[in-house]
Amino acid sequence: MTLGMRLLFYGLIGLLAGALCWPFSELVLFYQAAFPSLLFFSIVLGLVAGLFIGGIFGMSEGIITHSGDKLRKSAITGMIVGAVGGILGMISGQAALLYIGTFFFNSSGGYKHFGIPISRALGWSVFGLFVGISEGIRSRSGSKVRNGLLGGFIGGLLGGLVVEYARIIAPQSAYSRLVGLSLLGFLVGLSYGFVERGFTEGFLRLLSGRSRGSEFLLTQRKTLVGEAQSTEITLSGYKNVSDEHAEILREGKNFTIVQGDKRKPLYVNDEKVEKTVLHNGDIIRLGDAQFRFSRK
């Protein structure tokens, strides 16, 4: 998957997550009168949104890397973290409404058209950042957590405004809520993708084999490359590639590649190496897999 396709993919899977969340959120809304309090209703609504949007968006990395193991673990992590974020987001939105709505918007029109949507959008931004950090938590990557915090917050805030103003424009329409939730997911995914690219200093482009043309962002301090499903760059179906064939270390703006398995050679520009600093345009070979390293 190229970097451009990766960005679009994040947006589309977020769109799908929001759309699939919609019928279940409508079910919660249908039984709203049966809930003992507004707080309990908000918690359940946030829980439902978090489970679906967090779980589906969390599957992104597993789909991109064609790893069933990552797919399962990411989905579970996304559901758990998303559920927590959904609950906290709804509570945060209600809390923000008390302060922003009461103290800054005194007129009824201002309260309805600005106080309520802005307050609740802040709650959605809390939800968005939790969705965004789920992959960073699963992979124990500080850089991915950072990307998720920033991208998820921005996407959640913008998407939250769409959700809330859709309610104002068509308060009785279930389809307006479908559009709102779908765009919320889309904006969270797209924002995450933009932030991820913005913080990336280098990437690898696969030049050989069935996954030829795929591009991999080097966002983490240590990126493992090999055949094992646990690696960040998984090379399934390539010959003479060991489970953890090499690792790429990011030190400031420099990237160093290190041989991971002494039994399997590592080549950079057709020279056998154990450890070397990568430069723009370097060709890396691990078994039958060949990459080009590029700086942004």
PDB file of C-alpha atoms in Angstrom:
ATOM      1  CA  MET A   1       0.000   0.000   0.000  1.00  0.00           C
ATOM      2  CA  THR A   2       1.447   3.365  -1.041  1.00  0.00           C
ATOM      3  CA  LEU A   3       1.534   6.332   1.356  1.00  0.00           C
ATOM      4  CA  GLY A   4      -1.317   8.031  -0.514  1.00  0.00           C
ATOM      5  CA  MET A   5      -3.426   4.879  -0.442  1.00  0.00           C
ATOM      6  CA  ARG A   6      -2.610   4.442   3.247  1.00  0.00           C
ATOM      7  CA  LEU A   7      -3.951   7.913   3.992  1.00  0.00           C
ATOM      8  CA  LEU A   8      -7.140   7.246   2.020  1.00  0.00           C
ATOM      9  CA  PHE A   9      -7.486   3.846   3.686  1.00  0.00           C
ATOM     10  CA  TYR A  10      -7.478   5.373   7.178  1.00  0.00           C
ATOM     11  CA  GLY A  11     -10.242   7.745   6.143  1.00  0.00           C
ATOM     12  CA  LEU A  12     -12.346   5.017   4.514  1.00  0.00           C
ATOM     13  CA  ILE A  13     -12.059   2.556   7.390  1.00  0.00           C
ATOM     14  CA  GLY A  14     -13.055   5.364   9.740  1.00  0.00           C
ATOM     15  CA  LEU A  15     -16.035   6.078   7.483  1.00  0.00           C
ATOM     16  CA  LEU A  16     -16.996   2.399   7.578  1.00  0.00           C
ATOM     17  CA  ALA A  17     -16.622   2.309  11.364  1.00  0.00           C
ATOM     18  CA  GLY A  18     -18.932   5.286  11.806  1.00  0.00           C
ATOM     19  CA  ALA A  19     -21.514   3.855   9.411  1.00  0.00           C
ATOM     20  CA  LEU A  20     -21.551   0.458  11.160  1.00  0.00           C
ATOM     21  CA  CYS A  21     -21.847   2.151  14.536  1.00  0.00           C
ATOM     22  CA  TRP A  22     -24.958   4.073  13.432  1.00  0.00           C
ATOM     23  CA  PRO A  23     -27.703   1.375  13.686  1.00  0.00           C
ATOM     24  CA  PHE A  24     -26.576   0.409  17.181  1.00  0.00           C
ATOM     25  CA  SER A  25     -26.440   4.018  18.359  1.00  0.00           C
ATOM     26  CA  GLU A  26     -29.946   4.460  16.925  1.00  0.00           C
ATOM     27  CA  LEU A  27     -31.085   1.507  19.025  1.00  0.00           C
ATOM     28  CA  VAL A  28     -29.728   3.211  22.158  1.00  0.00           C
ATOM     29  CA  LEU A  29     -31.456   6.460  21.161  1.00  0.00           C
ATOM     30  CA  PHE A  30     -34.746   4.605  20.594  1.00  0.00           C
ATOM     31  CA  TYR A  31     -34.707   3.397  24.223  1.00  0.00           C
ATOM     32  CA  GLN A  32     -33.451   6.685  25.655  1.00  0.00           C
ATOM     33  CA  ALA A  33     -36.577   7.193  27.757  1.00  0.00           C
ATOM     34  CA  ALA A  34     -35.971   3.873  29.517  1.00  0.00           C
ATOM     35  CA  PHE A  35     -32.622   4.981  30.970  1.00  0.00           C
ATOM     36  CA  PRO A  36     -32.741   6.125  34.604  1.00  0.00           C
ATOM     37  CA  SER A  37     -30.644   9.255  33.958  1.00  0.00           C
ATOM     38  CA  LEU A  38     -29.018  11.311  31.217  1.00  0.00           C
ATOM     39  CA  LEU A  39     -25.597  10.337  32.583  1.00  0.00           C
ATOM     40  CA  PHE A  40     -26.316   6.616  32.280  1.00  0.00           C
ATOM     41  CA  PHE A  41     -27.709   7.106  28.758  1.00  0.00           C
ATOM     42  CA  SER A  42     -24.577   9.053  27.747  1.00  0.00           C
ATOM     43  CA  ILE A  43     -22.320   6.317  29.147  1.00  0.00           C
ATOM     44  CA  VAL A  44     -24.111   3.580  27.191  1.00  0.00           C
ATOM     45  CA  LEU A  45     -24.098   5.653  23.989  1.00  0.00           C
ATOM     46  CA  GLY A  46     -20.381   6.348  24.395  1.00  0.00           C
ATOM     47  CA  LEU A  47     -19.702   2.692  25.110  1.00  0.00           C
ATOM     48  CA  VAL A  48     -21.479   1.582  21.922  1.00  0.00           C
ATOM     49  CA  ALA A  49     -19.699   4.185  19.781  1.00  0.00           C
ATOM     50  CA  GLY A  50     -16.338   3.262  21.291  1.00  0.00           C
ATOM     51  CA  LEU A  51     -16.743  -0.474  20.808  1.00  0.00           C
ATOM     52  CA  PHE A  52     -17.604  -0.182  17.121  1.00  0.00           C
ATOM     53  CA  ILE A  53     -15.518   2.747  15.938  1.00  0.00           C
ATOM     54  CA  GLY A  54     -12.546   1.842  18.149  1.00  0.00           C
ATOM     55  CA  GLY A  55     -12.652  -1.844  17.217  1.00  0.00           C
ATOM     56  CA  ILE A  56     -13.019  -1.350  13.475  1.00  0.00           C
ATOM     57  CA  PHE A  57     -10.486   1.475  13.253  1.00  0.00           C
ATOM     58  CA  GLY A  58      -8.131  -0.577  15.394  1.00  0.00           C
ATOM     59  CA  MET A  59      -8.072  -3.263  12.695  1.00  0.00           C
ATOM     60  CA  SER A  60      -6.280  -0.864  10.315  1.00  0.00           C
ATOM     61  CA  GLU A  61      -2.726  -1.984  11.019  1.00  0.00           C
ATOM     62  CA  GLY A  62      -3.589  -5.671  10.674  1.00  0.00           C
ATOM     63  CA  ILE A  63      -5.247  -5.048   7.305  1.00  0.00           C
ATOM     64  CA  ILE A  64      -2.365  -2.897   6.026  1.00  0.00           C
ATOM     65  CA  THR A  65       0.286  -5.440   7.046  1.00  0.00           C
ATOM     66  CA  HIS A  66      -1.821  -8.512   6.062  1.00  0.00           C
ATOM     67  CA  SER A  67      -1.289  -9.886   9.580  1.00  0.00           C
ATOM     68  CA  GLY A  68      -4.109 -11.905  11.137  1.00  0.00           C
ATOM     69  CA  ASP A  69      -2.415 -11.773  14.534  1.00  0.00           C
ATOM     70  CA  LYS A  70      -2.222  -7.974  14.471  1.00  0.00           C
ATOM     71  CA  LEU A  71      -5.783  -7.800  13.169  1.00  0.00           C
ATOM     72  CA  ARG A  72      -7.179  -9.701  16.154  1.00  0.00           C
ATOM     73  CA  LYS A  73      -5.055  -7.969  18.788  1.00  0.00           C
ATOM     74  CA  SER A  74      -5.635  -4.516  17.290  1.00  0.00           C
ATOM     75  CA  ALA A  75      -9.402  -5.051  17.128  1.00  0.00           C
ATOM     76  CA  ILE A  76      -9.553  -6.121  20.789  1.00  0.00           C
ATOM     77  CA  THR A  77      -7.310  -3.249  21.914  1.00  0.00           C
ATOM     78  CA  GLY A  78      -9.323  -0.806  19.813  1.00  0.00           C
ATOM     79  CA  MET A  79     -12.595  -1.972  21.341  1.00  0.00           C
ATOM     80  CA  ILE A  80     -11.303  -1.676  24.912  1.00  0.00           C
ATOM     81  CA  VAL A  81      -9.582   1.684  24.480  1.00  0.00           C
ATOM     82  CA  GLY A  82     -12.423   2.980  22.308  1.00  0.00           C
ATOM     83  CA  ALA A  83     -15.039   1.995  24.880  1.00  0.00           C
ATOM     84  CA  VAL A  84     -13.144   3.850  27.611  1.00  0.00           C
ATOM     85  CA  GLY A  85     -12.755   6.834  25.294  1.00  0.00           C
ATOM     86  CA  GLY A  86     -16.422   6.783  24.335  1.00  0.00           C
ATOM     87  CA  ILE A  87     -17.552   6.852  27.964  1.00  0.00           C
ATOM     88  CA  LEU A  88     -15.066   9.571  28.961  1.00  0.00           C
ATOM     89  CA  GLY A  89     -15.877  11.532  25.817  1.00  0.00           C
ATOM     90  CA  MET A  90     -19.608  11.609  26.540  1.00  0.00           C
ATOM     91  CA  ILE A  91     -19.014  12.581  30.164  1.00  0.00           C
ATOM     92  CA  SER A  92     -16.509  15.251  29.077  1.00  0.00           C
ATOM     93  CA  GLY A  93     -19.023  16.641  26.601  1.00  0.00           C
ATOM     94  CA  GLN A  94     -21.674  16.952  29.290  1.00  0.00           C
ATOM     95  CA  ALA A  95     -19.184  18.567  31.674  1.00  0.00           C
ATOM     96  CA  ALA A  96     -18.030  21.027  29.003  1.00  0.00           C
ATOM     97  CA  LEU A  97     -21.668  21.886  28.310  1.00  0.00           C
ATOM     98  CA  LEU A  98     -22.138  22.987  31.905  1.00  0.00           C
ATOM     99  CA  TYR A  99     -19.251  25.453  31.701  1.00  0.00           C
ATOM    100  CA  ILE A 100     -19.137  26.601  28.081  1.00  0.00           C
ATOM    101  CA  GLY A 101     -22.892  26.602  27.586  1.00  0.00           C
ATOM    102  CA  THR A 102     -23.656  28.382  30.848  1.00  0.00           C
ATOM    103  CA  PHE A 103     -20.888  30.956  31.104  1.00  0.00           C
ATOM    104  CA  PHE A 104     -20.164  31.953  27.517  1.00  0.00           C
ATOM    105  CA  PHE A 105     -23.511  31.798  25.729  1.00  0.00           C
ATOM    106  CA  ASN A 106     -26.285  33.625  27.499  1.00  0.00           C
ATOM    107  CA  SER A 107     -28.842  33.808  24.714  1.00  0.00           C
ATOM    108  CA  SER A 108     -30.985  30.798  23.878  1.00  0.00           C
ATOM    109  CA  GLY A 109     -29.944  30.995  20.218  1.00  0.00           C
ATOM    110  CA  GLY A 110     -26.256  31.146  21.091  1.00  0.00           C
ATOM    111  CA  TYR A 111     -26.604  28.262  23.527  1.00  0.00           C
ATOM    112  CA  LYS A 112     -28.305  26.079  20.917  1.00  0.00           C
ATOM    113  CA  HIS A 113     -26.172  26.960  17.900  1.00  0.00           C
ATOM    114  CA  PHE A 114     -22.784  27.378  19.574  1.00  0.00           C
ATOM    115  CA  GLY A 115     -22.753  26.293  23.205  1.00  0.00           C
ATOM    116  CA  ILE A 116     -24.170  22.792  22.752  1.00  0.00           C
ATOM    117  CA  PRO A 117     -22.313  21.757  19.558  1.00  0.00           C
ATOM    118  CA  ILE A 118     -18.924  23.152  20.653  1.00  0.00           C
ATOM    119  CA  SER A 119     -19.202  21.580  24.097  1.00  0.00           C
ATOM    120  CA  ARG A 120     -20.162  18.192  22.747  1.00  0.00           C
ATOM    121  CA  ALA A 121     -17.535  18.409  20.009  1.00  0.00           C
ATOM    122  CA  LEU A 122     -14.929  18.700  22.758  1.00  0.00           C
ATOM    123  CA  GLY A 123     -16.301  15.450  24.141  1.00  0.00           C
ATOM    124  CA  TRP A 124     -15.998  13.844  20.699  1.00  0.00           C
ATOM    125  CA  SER A 125     -12.388  15.055  20.542  1.00  0.00           C
ATOM    126  CA  VAL A 126     -11.653  13.130  23.753  1.00  0.00           C
ATOM    127  CA  PHE A 127     -13.275  10.093  22.164  1.00  0.00           C
ATOM    128  CA  GLY A 128     -11.236  10.598  18.973  1.00  0.00           C
ATOM    129  CA  LEU A 129      -7.896  10.712  20.727  1.00  0.00           C
ATOM    130  CA  PHE A 130      -8.647   7.439  22.539  1.00  0.00           C
ATOM    131  CA  VAL A 131      -9.508   5.794  19.218  1.00  0.00           C
ATOM    132  CA  GLY A 132      -6.296   7.192  17.777  1.00  0.00           C
ATOM    133  CA  ILE A 133      -3.977   5.882  20.495  1.00  0.00           C
ATOM    134  CA  SER A 134      -5.216   2.281  20.457  1.00  0.00           C
ATOM    135  CA  GLU A 135      -2.604   1.077  17.928  1.00  0.00           C
ATOM    136  CA  GLY A 136       0.159   2.844  19.846  1.00  0.00           C
ATOM    137  CA  ILE A 137      -0.920   1.061  23.014  1.00  0.00           C
ATOM    138  CA  ARG A 138      -1.027  -2.329  21.270  1.00  0.00           C
ATOM    139  CA  SER A 139       2.407  -1.893  19.695  1.00  0.00           C
ATOM    140  CA  ARG A 140       3.827  -0.095  22.750  1.00  0.00           C
ATOM    141  CA  SER A 141       5.002   2.698  20.501  1.00  0.00           C
ATOM    142  CA  GLY A 142       5.335   6.175  21.979  1.00  0.00           C
ATOM    143  CA  SER A 143       5.435   7.778  18.527  1.00  0.00           C
ATOM    144  CA  LYS A 144       2.174   6.088  17.503  1.00  0.00           C
ATOM    145  CA  VAL A 145       0.551   7.165  20.759  1.00  0.00           C
ATOM    146  CA  ARG A 146       1.650  10.746  20.001  1.00  0.00           C
ATOM    147  CA  ASN A 147       0.253  10.523  16.461  1.00  0.00           C
ATOM    148  CA  GLY A 148      -2.999   9.123  17.823  1.00  0.00           C
ATOM    149  CA  LEU A 149      -3.345  11.799  20.480  1.00  0.00           C
ATOM    150  CA  LEU A 150      -2.918  14.662  18.045  1.00  0.00           C
ATOM    151  CA  GLY A 151      -4.631  13.139  15.009  1.00  0.00           C
ATOM    152  CA  GLY A 152      -7.495  11.671  17.015  1.00  0.00           C
ATOM    153  CA  PHE A 153      -8.107  14.922  18.894  1.00  0.00           C
ATOM    154  CA  ILE A 154      -8.205  17.040  15.721  1.00  0.00           C
ATOM    155  CA  GLY A 155     -10.335  14.534  13.820  1.00  0.00           C
ATOM    156  CA  GLY A 156     -12.671  14.033  16.782  1.00  0.00           C
ATOM    157  CA  LEU A 157     -13.144  17.777  17.212  1.00  0.00           C
ATOM    158  CA  LEU A 158     -13.884  18.402  13.530  1.00  0.00           C
ATOM    159  CA  GLY A 159     -16.025  15.276  13.233  1.00  0.00           C
ATOM    160  CA  GLY A 160     -17.819  16.139  16.461  1.00  0.00           C
ATOM    161  CA  LEU A 161     -18.810  19.513  15.042  1.00  0.00           C
ATOM    162  CA  VAL A 162     -20.221  17.728  11.985  1.00  0.00           C
ATOM    163  CA  VAL A 163     -22.208  15.318  14.189  1.00  0.00           C
ATOM    164  CA  GLU A 164     -23.633  18.066  16.376  1.00  0.00           C
ATOM    165  CA  TYR A 165     -24.524  20.488  13.582  1.00  0.00           C
ATOM    166  CA  ALA A 166     -26.153  17.628  11.675  1.00  0.00           C
ATOM    167  CA  ARG A 167     -28.405  17.222  14.710  1.00  0.00           C
ATOM    168  CA  ILE A 168     -29.282  20.922  14.641  1.00  0.00           C
ATOM    169  CA  ILE A 169     -29.997  20.973  10.898  1.00  0.00           C
ATOM    170  CA  ALA A 170     -32.132  17.808  10.940  1.00  0.00           C
ATOM    171  CA  PRO A 171     -32.870  16.922  14.590  1.00  0.00           C
ATOM    172  CA  GLN A 172     -35.409  14.201  13.811  1.00  0.00           C
ATOM    173  CA  SER A 173     -33.570  12.585  10.930  1.00  0.00           C
ATOM    174  CA  ALA A 174     -31.791   9.295  11.571  1.00  0.00           C
ATOM    175  CA  TYR A 175     -29.952   9.743   8.277  1.00  0.00           C
ATOM    176  CA  SER A 176     -28.381  12.998   9.442  1.00  0.00           C
ATOM    177  CA  ARG A 177     -26.925  11.054  12.349  1.00  0.00           C
ATOM    178  CA  LEU A 178     -25.655   8.422   9.901  1.00  0.00           C
ATOM    179  CA  VAL A 179     -23.880  11.133   7.903  1.00  0.00           C
ATOM    180  CA  GLY A 180     -22.539  12.694  11.087  1.00  0.00           C
ATOM    181  CA  LEU A 181     -21.104   9.469  12.531  1.00  0.00           C
ATOM    182  CA  SER A 182     -19.668   8.413   9.174  1.00  0.00           C
ATOM    183  CA  LEU A 183     -17.908  11.743   8.723  1.00  0.00           C
ATOM    184  CA  LEU A 184     -16.714  11.610  12.332  1.00  0.00           C
ATOM    185  CA  GLY A 185     -14.991   8.297  11.646  1.00  0.00           C
ATOM    186  CA  PHE A 186     -13.654   9.551   8.309  1.00  0.00           C
ATOM    187  CA  LEU A 187     -12.145  12.692   9.828  1.00  0.00           C
ATOM    188  CA  VAL A 188     -10.576  10.825  12.753  1.00  0.00           C
ATOM    189  CA  GLY A 189      -8.946   8.375  10.315  1.00  0.00           C
ATOM    190  CA  LEU A 190      -7.843  11.043   7.858  1.00  0.00           C
ATOM    191  CA  SER A 191      -6.456  13.291  10.569  1.00  0.00           C
ATOM    192  CA  TYR A 192      -4.526  10.388  12.090  1.00  0.00           C
ATOM    193  CA  GLY A 193      -3.047   9.613   8.679  1.00  0.00           C
ATOM    194  CA  PHE A 194      -1.970  13.218   8.060  1.00  0.00           C
ATOM    195  CA  VAL A 195      -0.321  13.491  11.483  1.00  0.00           C
ATOM    196  CA  GLU A 196       1.447  10.149  10.988  1.00  0.00           C
ATOM    197  CA  ARG A 197       2.890  11.332   7.672  1.00  0.00           C
ATOM    198  CA  GLY A 198       3.808  14.706   9.096  1.00  0.00           C
ATOM    199  CA  PHE A 199       5.982  13.194  11.830  1.00  0.00           C
ATOM    200  CA  THR A 200       7.647  10.636   9.557  1.00  0.00           C
ATOM    201  CA  GLU A 201      11.269  11.282   8.538  1.00  0.00           C
ATOM    202  CA  GLY A 202      11.715   8.212   6.317  1.00  0.00           C
ATOM    203  CA  PHE A 203      10.006   5.255   4.679  1.00  0.00           C
ATOM    204  CA  LEU A 204      10.723   2.035   2.791  1.00  0.00           C
ATOM    205  CA  ARG A 205       9.332   1.099  -0.620  1.00  0.00           C
ATOM    206  CA  LEU A 206       9.187  -2.604  -1.449  1.00  0.00           C
ATOM    207  CA  LEU A 207      10.685  -3.243  -4.897  1.00  0.00           C
ATOM    208  CA  SER A 208      10.163  -6.983  -5.330  1.00  0.00           C
ATOM    209  CA  GLY A 209       7.689  -9.813  -4.849  1.00  0.00           C
ATOM    210  CA  ARG A 210       3.931  -9.951  -4.534  1.00  0.00           C
ATOM    211  CA  SER A 211       3.750  -6.821  -2.365  1.00  0.00           C
ATOM    212  CA  ARG A 212       5.868  -4.766  -4.756  1.00  0.00           C
ATOM    213  CA  GLY A 213       5.110  -1.049  -4.530  1.00  0.00           C
ATOM    214  CA  SER A 214       4.015  -1.155  -0.883  1.00  0.00           C
ATOM    215  CA  GLU A 215       5.410   1.649   1.276  1.00  0.00           C
ATOM    216  CA  PHE A 216       6.118   1.478   4.994  1.00  0.00           C
ATOM    217  CA  LEU A 217       6.462   4.497   7.270  1.00  0.00           C
ATOM    218  CA  LEU A 218       9.344   4.394   9.746  1.00  0.00           C
ATOM    219  CA  THR A 219       7.559   6.090  12.628  1.00  0.00           C
ATOM    220  CA  GLN A 220       8.904   4.055  15.546  1.00  0.00           C
ATOM    221  CA  ARG A 221      12.260   4.126  17.301  1.00  0.00           C
ATOM    222  CA  LYS A 222      12.716   0.471  16.400  1.00  0.00           C
ATOM    223  CA  THR A 223      11.103  -1.184  13.387  1.00  0.00           C
ATOM    224  CA  LEU A 224      11.480  -4.945  13.033  1.00  0.00           C
ATOM    225  CA  VAL A 225      11.513  -6.442   9.532  1.00  0.00           C
ATOM    226  CA  GLY A 226      11.042 -10.160   8.929  1.00  0.00           C
ATOM    227  CA  GLU A 227       8.677 -13.041   8.332  1.00  0.00           C
ATOM    228  CA  ALA A 228       7.216 -13.191  11.855  1.00  0.00           C
ATOM    229  CA  GLN A 229       3.704 -11.806  12.332  1.00  0.00           C
ATOM    230  CA  SER A 230       4.944  -9.774  15.301  1.00  0.00           C
ATOM    231  CA  THR A 231       7.239  -7.612  13.142  1.00  0.00           C
ATOM    232  CA  GLU A 232       6.252  -4.097  12.086  1.00  0.00           C
ATOM    233  CA  ILE A 233       7.095  -4.894   8.439  1.00  0.00           C
ATOM    234  CA  THR A 234       5.975  -8.472   7.806  1.00  0.00           C
ATOM    235  CA  LEU A 235       7.398 -10.198   4.720  1.00  0.00           C
ATOM    236  CA  SER A 236       5.126 -13.181   4.186  1.00  0.00           C
ATOM    237  CA  GLY A 237       5.885 -15.370   1.176  1.00  0.00           C
ATOM    238  CA  TYR A 238       9.447 -14.161   0.609  1.00  0.00           C
ATOM    239  CA  LYS A 239      12.245 -16.749   0.519  1.00  0.00           C
ATOM    240  CA  ASN A 240      15.337 -16.676   2.739  1.00  0.00           C
ATOM    241  CA  VAL A 241      13.801 -14.179   5.141  1.00  0.00           C
ATOM    242  CA  SER A 242      14.090 -15.015   8.851  1.00  0.00           C
ATOM    243  CA  ASP A 243      11.522 -14.222  11.534  1.00  0.00           C
ATOM    244  CA  GLU A 244      13.346 -11.044  12.619  1.00  0.00           C
ATOM    245  CA  HIS A 245      15.790 -10.492   9.791  1.00  0.00           C
ATOM    246  CA  ALA A 246      16.692  -6.876  10.559  1.00  0.00           C
ATOM    247  CA  GLU A 247      15.751  -3.900  12.668  1.00  0.00           C
ATOM    248  CA  ILE A 248      15.798  -0.244  11.746  1.00  0.00           C
ATOM    249  CA  LEU A 249      16.629   2.174  14.541  1.00  0.00           C
ATOM    250  CA  ARG A 250      15.589   5.819  14.424  1.00  0.00           C
ATOM    251  CA  GLU A 251      18.007   8.114  16.245  1.00  0.00           C
ATOM    252  CA  GLY A 252      16.916  11.718  15.800  1.00  0.00           C
ATOM    253  CA  LYS A 253      16.715  12.199  12.030  1.00  0.00           C
ATOM    254  CA  ASN A 254      19.065   9.317  11.260  1.00  0.00           C
ATOM    255  CA  PHE A 255      18.113   5.706  10.543  1.00  0.00           C
ATOM    256  CA  THR A 256      20.415   2.767  11.197  1.00  0.00           C
ATOM    257  CA  ILE A 257      19.746  -0.763   9.952  1.00  0.00           C
ATOM    258  CA  VAL A 258      21.056  -3.681  12.008  1.00  0.00           C
ATOM    259  CA  GLN A 259      21.255  -7.360  11.083  1.00  0.00           C
ATOM    260  CA  GLY A 260      18.870  -9.261  13.320  1.00  0.00           C
ATOM    261  CA  ASP A 261      19.669 -12.872  12.435  1.00  0.00           C
ATOM    262  CA  LYS A 262      23.373 -13.686  12.054  1.00  0.00           C
ATOM    263  CA  ARG A 263      22.500 -16.737   9.957  1.00  0.00           C
ATOM    264  CA  LYS A 264      20.770 -14.629   7.298  1.00  0.00           C
ATOM    265  CA  PRO A 265      22.779 -11.943   5.460  1.00  0.00           C
ATOM    266  CA  LEU A 266      21.726  -8.328   5.133  1.00  0.00           C
ATOM    267  CA  TYR A 267      22.756  -6.241   2.132  1.00  0.00           C
ATOM    268  CA  VAL A 268      22.752  -2.470   1.586  1.00  0.00           C
ATOM    269  CA  ASN A 269      23.626  -1.405  -1.971  1.00  0.00           C
ATOM    270  CA  ASP A 270      24.823  -4.990  -2.609  1.00  0.00           C
ATOM    271  CA  GLU A 271      27.314  -4.817   0.261  1.00  0.00           C
ATOM    272  CA  LYS A 272      26.959  -7.301   3.100  1.00  0.00           C
ATOM    273  CA  VAL A 273      26.550  -5.366   6.358  1.00  0.00           C
ATOM    274  CA  GLU A 274      25.835  -5.998  10.020  1.00  0.00           C
ATOM    275  CA  LYS A 275      25.068  -2.386  10.873  1.00  0.00           C
ATOM    276  CA  THR A 276      25.043   0.799   8.818  1.00  0.00           C
ATOM    277  CA  VAL A 277      23.466   4.250   8.636  1.00  0.00           C
ATOM    278  CA  LEU A 278      20.922   4.546   5.831  1.00  0.00           C
ATOM    279  CA  HIS A 279      21.036   7.313   3.232  1.00  0.00           C
ATOM    280  CA  ASN A 280      18.389   8.509   0.820  1.00  0.00           C
ATOM    281  CA  GLY A 281      18.034   6.053  -2.072  1.00  0.00           C
ATOM    282  CA  ASP A 282      19.837   3.136  -0.410  1.00  0.00           C
ATOM    283  CA  ILE A 283      18.746  -0.318  -1.620  1.00  0.00           C
ATOM    284  CA  ILE A 284      18.234  -2.882   1.145  1.00  0.00           C
ATOM    285  CA  ARG A 285      18.032  -6.622   0.487  1.00  0.00           C
ATOM    286  CA  LEU A 286      16.813  -9.289   2.896  1.00  0.00           C
ATOM    287  CA  GLY A 287      16.533 -12.660   1.208  1.00  0.00           C
ATOM    288  CA  ASP A 288      14.294 -12.182  -1.850  1.00  0.00           C
ATOM    289  CA  ALA A 289      12.845  -8.922  -0.504  1.00  0.00           C
ATOM    290  CA  GLN A 290      14.323  -5.656  -1.743  1.00  0.00           C
ATOM    291  CA  PHE A 291      13.545  -2.147  -0.458  1.00  0.00           C
ATOM    292  CA  ARG A 292      14.472   1.399  -1.312  1.00  0.00           C
ATOM    293  CA  PHE A 293      14.974   3.727   1.663  1.00  0.00           C
ATOM    294  CA  SER A 294      13.760   7.288   1.149  1.00  0.00           C
ATOM    295  CA  ARG A 295      13.778  10.363   3.335  1.00  0.00           C
ATOM    296  CA  LYS A 296      10.790  12.678   3.289  1.00  0.00           C
TER     297      LYS A 296
END
